[in-house]
Amino acid sequence: MNIVLLGAPGAGKGTQAQKLVAEFGFAHISTGDLLRAAVKAGTKLGVEAKGYMDAGKLVPDALVIDLVKERLEADDAQNGFILDGFPRNTAQAVTLDSELAAMGRNLDAALLVAVPSESVVARLSSRRTCKSCGYTAPAGVDVCPRCNGEMYQRDDDKPETIRHRLDVYENQTAPLVEYYKGHSILKEVNGDRPVDEVYADVKALLAL
Ligand code: AP5
Ligand code: ZN
């Protein structure tokens, strides 16, 4: 199954993706994780992307699209993938459709994790992320339950940057809800509930 996850920063896309990957073995393609890995490794892409990320702006399409193409072609993505954080604007969505069509593939669902902005600000302010594997958890979890790595606060999880990321979401990413409605693959889950309740509905919506 090929799935796109949509939703504001902090809606719980990564959290639900982690659960789907653990249970069903889909490839998890998170552009945020891929970009943070490039920043950490100090690659040319990472150096270029860092300024945009720290400011809460979108990284230029060309840089992100190349990363995604490479991951879609990888062996582990041939039996289903979850795109988390991509596409982020209409140009990325159109490119994704044409890349998949060229591979003889398509999207089965675009799942919107809907959460009011008050909740996402609170979640992001207290989020901790694993330095090694990108696992996320609320503050208080100091050691990664998946790999024992160290948990830290992301540079863009600071109040001013969170507000800017929410504006970018409203202006550039939210229009994709209509885009995928137009393709008849949009599904919506209420993400403002405990993680396991959200996950049960996610599976029902995706018929998993
Ligand atoms: P990215 O890493 O994609 O960040 P994001 O979209 O802002 O999403 P988040 O990771 O912040 O949130 P999430 O929905 O995954 O929430 P999570 O599950 O962690 O992007 C970062 C930056 O990279 C961008 O700003 C941009 O610069 C760049 N970038 C990335 N992709 C790009 C693209 N395609 N084009 C251009 N630039 C791009 O949950 C949040 C917290 O809440 C966690 O602590 C979690 O434990 C908790 N939580 C989750 N679910 C629940 C629940 N149901 N109840 C209570 N708490 C919950
Ligand atoms: Zn980890």
Coordinates of C-alpha atoms and ligand atoms in Angstrom, one line a residue:
M1 CA 0.0 0.0 0.0
N2 CA 1.3 3.5 -0.9
I3 CA 0.3 6.2 1.5
V4 CA 0.8 10.0 1.9
L5 CA 0.4 11.4 5.4
L6 CA -0.9 15.0 5.6
G7 CA -1.3 17.2 8.6
A8 CA 0.1 20.2 10.4
P9 CA 3.5 20.1 12.1
G10 CA 3.0 18.1 15.3
A11 CA -0.2 16.5 14.2
G12 CA 1.3 13.0 14.8
K13 CA 2.3 12.0 11.3
G14 CA 5.6 10.6 12.4
T15 CA 4.0 8.8 15.4
Q16 CA 1.4 7.1 13.3
A17 CA 4.0 6.3 10.6
Q18 CA 6.2 4.6 13.2
K19 CA 3.3 2.4 14.2
L20 CA 2.3 1.4 10.6
V21 CA 5.9 0.6 9.8
A22 CA 6.4 -1.5 12.9
E23 CA 3.2 -3.5 12.2
F24 CA 3.1 -3.7 8.4
G25 CA 6.7 -3.2 7.3
F26 CA 6.1 -0.3 4.9
A27 CA 9.1 1.9 4.0
H28 CA 8.9 5.1 6.0
I29 CA 10.0 8.0 3.8
S30 CA 10.2 11.1 6.0
T31 CA 11.7 14.1 4.2
G32 CA 12.2 15.8 7.6
D33 CA 14.3 12.8 8.8
L34 CA 16.2 12.6 5.5
L35 CA 17.0 16.3 5.7
R36 CA 18.0 16.2 9.4
A37 CA 20.3 13.2 8.5
A38 CA 21.9 15.3 5.7
V39 CA 22.4 18.2 8.1
K40 CA 24.0 15.9 10.7
A41 CA 26.3 14.3 8.1
G42 CA 27.3 17.8 6.9
T43 CA 26.6 17.0 3.2
K44 CA 26.3 19.8 0.6
L45 CA 22.5 19.2 0.7
G46 CA 22.5 19.4 4.5
V47 CA 24.5 22.7 4.6
E48 CA 22.0 24.2 2.1
A49 CA 18.9 22.9 3.8
K50 CA 19.8 23.9 7.4
G51 CA 19.0 27.6 7.2
Y52 CA 15.6 26.9 5.7
M53 CA 14.8 24.3 8.4
D54 CA 16.0 26.4 11.3
A55 CA 13.8 29.2 10.1
G56 CA 10.8 26.9 9.6
K57 CA 10.7 27.5 5.9
L58 CA 10.3 24.9 3.2
V59 CA 13.6 23.7 1.7
P60 CA 13.6 24.3 -2.2
D61 CA 11.6 21.7 -4.1
A62 CA 14.4 20.5 -6.3
L63 CA 16.5 19.4 -3.3
V64 CA 13.7 17.5 -1.6
I65 CA 12.3 15.9 -4.8
D66 CA 15.7 14.3 -5.6
L67 CA 15.8 12.8 -2.1
V68 CA 12.3 11.3 -2.4
K69 CA 13.0 9.9 -5.9
E70 CA 16.0 8.1 -4.6
R71 CA 14.0 6.6 -1.7
L72 CA 11.1 5.5 -3.9
E73 CA 13.5 3.6 -6.1
A74 CA 15.1 1.7 -3.2
D75 CA 14.3 -2.0 -2.7
D76 CA 12.5 -1.5 0.6
A77 CA 9.9 0.8 -1.0
Q78 CA 8.7 -1.6 -3.6
N79 CA 6.2 -3.3 -1.3
G80 CA 4.5 -0.2 0.0
F81 CA 5.7 3.1 1.5
I82 CA 4.5 5.9 3.8
L83 CA 5.4 9.4 2.7
D84 CA 5.6 11.6 5.8
G85 CA 6.2 15.3 5.2
F86 CA 6.1 15.1 1.4
P87 CA 4.5 16.5 -0.6
R88 CA 4.4 19.9 1.1
N89 CA 3.0 22.0 -1.8
T90 CA 1.1 21.5 -5.1
A91 CA 4.3 21.4 -7.2
Q92 CA 5.7 18.5 -5.1
A93 CA 2.3 16.7 -5.3
V94 CA 2.2 17.0 -9.1
T95 CA 5.8 15.8 -9.4
L96 CA 5.1 12.9 -7.1
D97 CA 2.2 11.8 -9.3
S98 CA 4.2 11.9 -12.5
E99 CA 7.2 10.1 -10.9
L100 CA 4.9 7.3 -9.6
A101 CA 3.1 7.1 -13.0
A102 CA 6.5 6.7 -14.7
M103 CA 7.3 3.8 -12.4
G104 CA 3.8 2.2 -13.1
R105 CA 2.7 2.9 -9.5
N106 CA 0.2 5.1 -7.8
L107 CA -1.0 6.4 -4.4
D108 CA -3.7 4.4 -2.6
A109 CA -4.5 7.0 0.1
A110 CA -3.7 10.5 1.3
L111 CA -4.5 10.4 5.1
L112 CA -5.0 13.8 6.8
V113 CA -4.2 13.7 10.5
A114 CA -6.4 16.6 11.7
V115 CA -5.5 18.4 15.0
P116 CA -6.3 22.0 16.1
S117 CA -3.4 24.4 16.2
E118 CA -3.5 24.8 20.1
S119 CA -2.8 21.1 20.5
V120 CA 0.1 21.0 18.0
V121 CA 1.9 24.0 19.6
A122 CA 1.7 22.3 23.0
R123 CA 3.0 19.0 21.6
L124 CA 5.9 20.4 19.6
S125 CA 7.1 22.6 22.5
S126 CA 7.4 19.4 24.6
R127 CA 8.6 17.0 21.9
R128 CA 11.9 15.2 22.1
T129 CA 13.5 13.4 19.1
C130 CA 16.1 10.6 19.0
K131 CA 19.5 11.9 17.7
S132 CA 20.3 8.5 16.1
C133 CA 17.0 7.2 14.6
G134 CA 14.5 10.2 14.6
Y135 CA 12.0 8.5 17.0
T136 CA 9.8 11.1 18.7
A137 CA 8.2 11.1 22.1
P138 CA 6.9 13.7 24.6
A139 CA 9.4 15.4 27.1
G140 CA 10.4 13.1 29.9
V141 CA 11.6 10.3 27.7
D142 CA 15.4 10.7 27.8
V143 CA 16.5 7.5 26.2
C144 CA 15.1 6.3 22.8
P145 CA 12.9 3.2 23.4
R146 CA 13.8 2.0 19.9
C147 CA 17.6 2.3 19.8
N148 CA 18.8 3.6 23.2
G149 CA 19.9 6.8 21.5
E150 CA 19.9 10.2 23.2
M151 CA 16.7 12.3 23.0
Y152 CA 17.1 16.1 22.2
Q153 CA 14.9 19.1 21.3
R154 CA 14.8 19.9 17.6
D155 CA 16.1 23.4 16.7
D156 CA 12.8 24.2 15.0
D157 CA 10.6 23.2 18.0
K158 CA 11.0 26.7 19.5
P159 CA 7.9 28.8 19.9
E160 CA 8.6 31.5 17.2
T161 CA 9.6 28.8 14.7
I162 CA 6.6 26.6 15.5
R163 CA 4.3 29.6 14.7
H164 CA 6.0 30.1 11.4
R165 CA 5.8 26.4 10.5
L166 CA 2.1 26.5 11.1
D167 CA 1.7 29.5 8.8
V168 CA 3.7 27.7 6.1
Y169 CA 1.5 24.7 6.5
E170 CA -1.8 26.8 6.2
N171 CA -0.5 28.7 3.1
Q172 CA 1.4 26.0 1.2
T173 CA 0.4 22.5 2.4
A174 CA -3.2 22.7 3.5
P175 CA -4.3 23.2 -0.2
L176 CA -3.2 19.6 -0.8
V177 CA -6.4 18.4 1.1
E178 CA -8.5 19.7 -1.9
Y179 CA -5.9 18.3 -4.3
Y180 CA -6.3 14.8 -3.0
K181 CA -10.1 15.1 -2.5
G182 CA -10.1 15.9 -6.3
H183 CA -8.2 12.6 -6.8
S184 CA -10.8 10.8 -4.6
I185 CA -8.1 9.3 -2.2
L186 CA -8.4 11.7 0.7
K187 CA -9.2 10.2 4.1
E188 CA -9.3 12.1 7.4
V189 CA -8.7 11.0 11.0
N190 CA -9.3 13.0 14.1
G191 CA -5.7 13.1 15.6
D192 CA -6.6 15.0 18.8
R193 CA -7.1 11.8 20.8
P194 CA -4.7 9.3 22.4
V195 CA -2.2 7.8 20.0
D196 CA -3.7 4.2 20.1
E197 CA -7.2 5.5 19.4
V198 CA -6.0 7.4 16.4
Y199 CA -4.1 4.4 15.2
A200 CA -7.1 2.1 15.4
D201 CA -9.0 4.6 13.2
V202 CA -6.1 4.9 10.8
K203 CA -6.1 1.2 10.3
A204 CA -9.8 1.1 9.8
L205 CA -9.7 4.0 7.3
L206 CA -6.9 2.3 5.3
A207 CA -8.7 -1.1 5.5
L208 CA -5.6 -2.7 7.1
Ligands
AP5_1 P1 9.2 17.7 9.3 O1 10.3 16.9 10.0 O2 8.4 17.0 8.2 O3 8.3 18.4 10.3 P2 6.7 18.6 10.4 O4 5.9 18.4 9.2 O5 6.7 20.0 10.9 O6 6.2 17.5 11.2 P3 6.7 17.1 12.6 O7 7.8 16.1 12.6 O8 7.0 18.4 13.4 O9 5.3 16.6 13.2 P4 4.6 15.2 13.1 O10 3.2 15.4 12.5 O11 5.4 14.1 12.5 O12 4.4 14.9 14.7 P5 5.0 13.8 15.7 O13 4.5 12.4 15.3 O14 6.5 14.0 15.8 O15 9.9 18.9 8.6 C1 10.9 19.8 9.2 C2 11.4 20.8 8.2 O16 12.1 20.1 7.2 C3 10.4 21.7 7.6 O17 10.1 22.8 8.3 C4 11.1 22.0 6.3 O18 12.1 23.1 6.5 C5 11.9 20.8 5.9 N1 11.1 19.9 5.0 C6 10.6 18.6 5.3 N2 9.9 18.1 4.3 C7 9.9 19.0 3.3 C8 9.4 19.1 2.0 N3 8.7 18.1 1.5 N4 9.6 20.2 1.3 C9 10.3 21.3 1.8 N5 10.9 21.3 3.0 C10 10.7 20.2 3.8 O19 4.3 14.3 17.0 C11 4.6 15.5 17.7 C12 4.6 15.3 19.2 O20 3.3 15.0 19.7 C13 5.5 14.1 19.6 O21 6.2 14.5 20.9 C14 4.6 13.0 19.8 O22 5.0 12.0 20.8 C15 3.3 13.7 20.3 N6 2.1 13.0 19.8 C16 1.8 12.4 18.6 N7 0.6 12.0 18.5 C17 0.0 12.3 19.7 C18 -1.4 12.1 20.2 N8 -2.3 11.5 19.5 N9 -1.6 12.6 21.5 C19 -0.7 13.3 22.2 N10 0.6 13.5 21.8 C20 0.9 13.0 20.5
ZN2 ZN 16.4 6.1 18.4

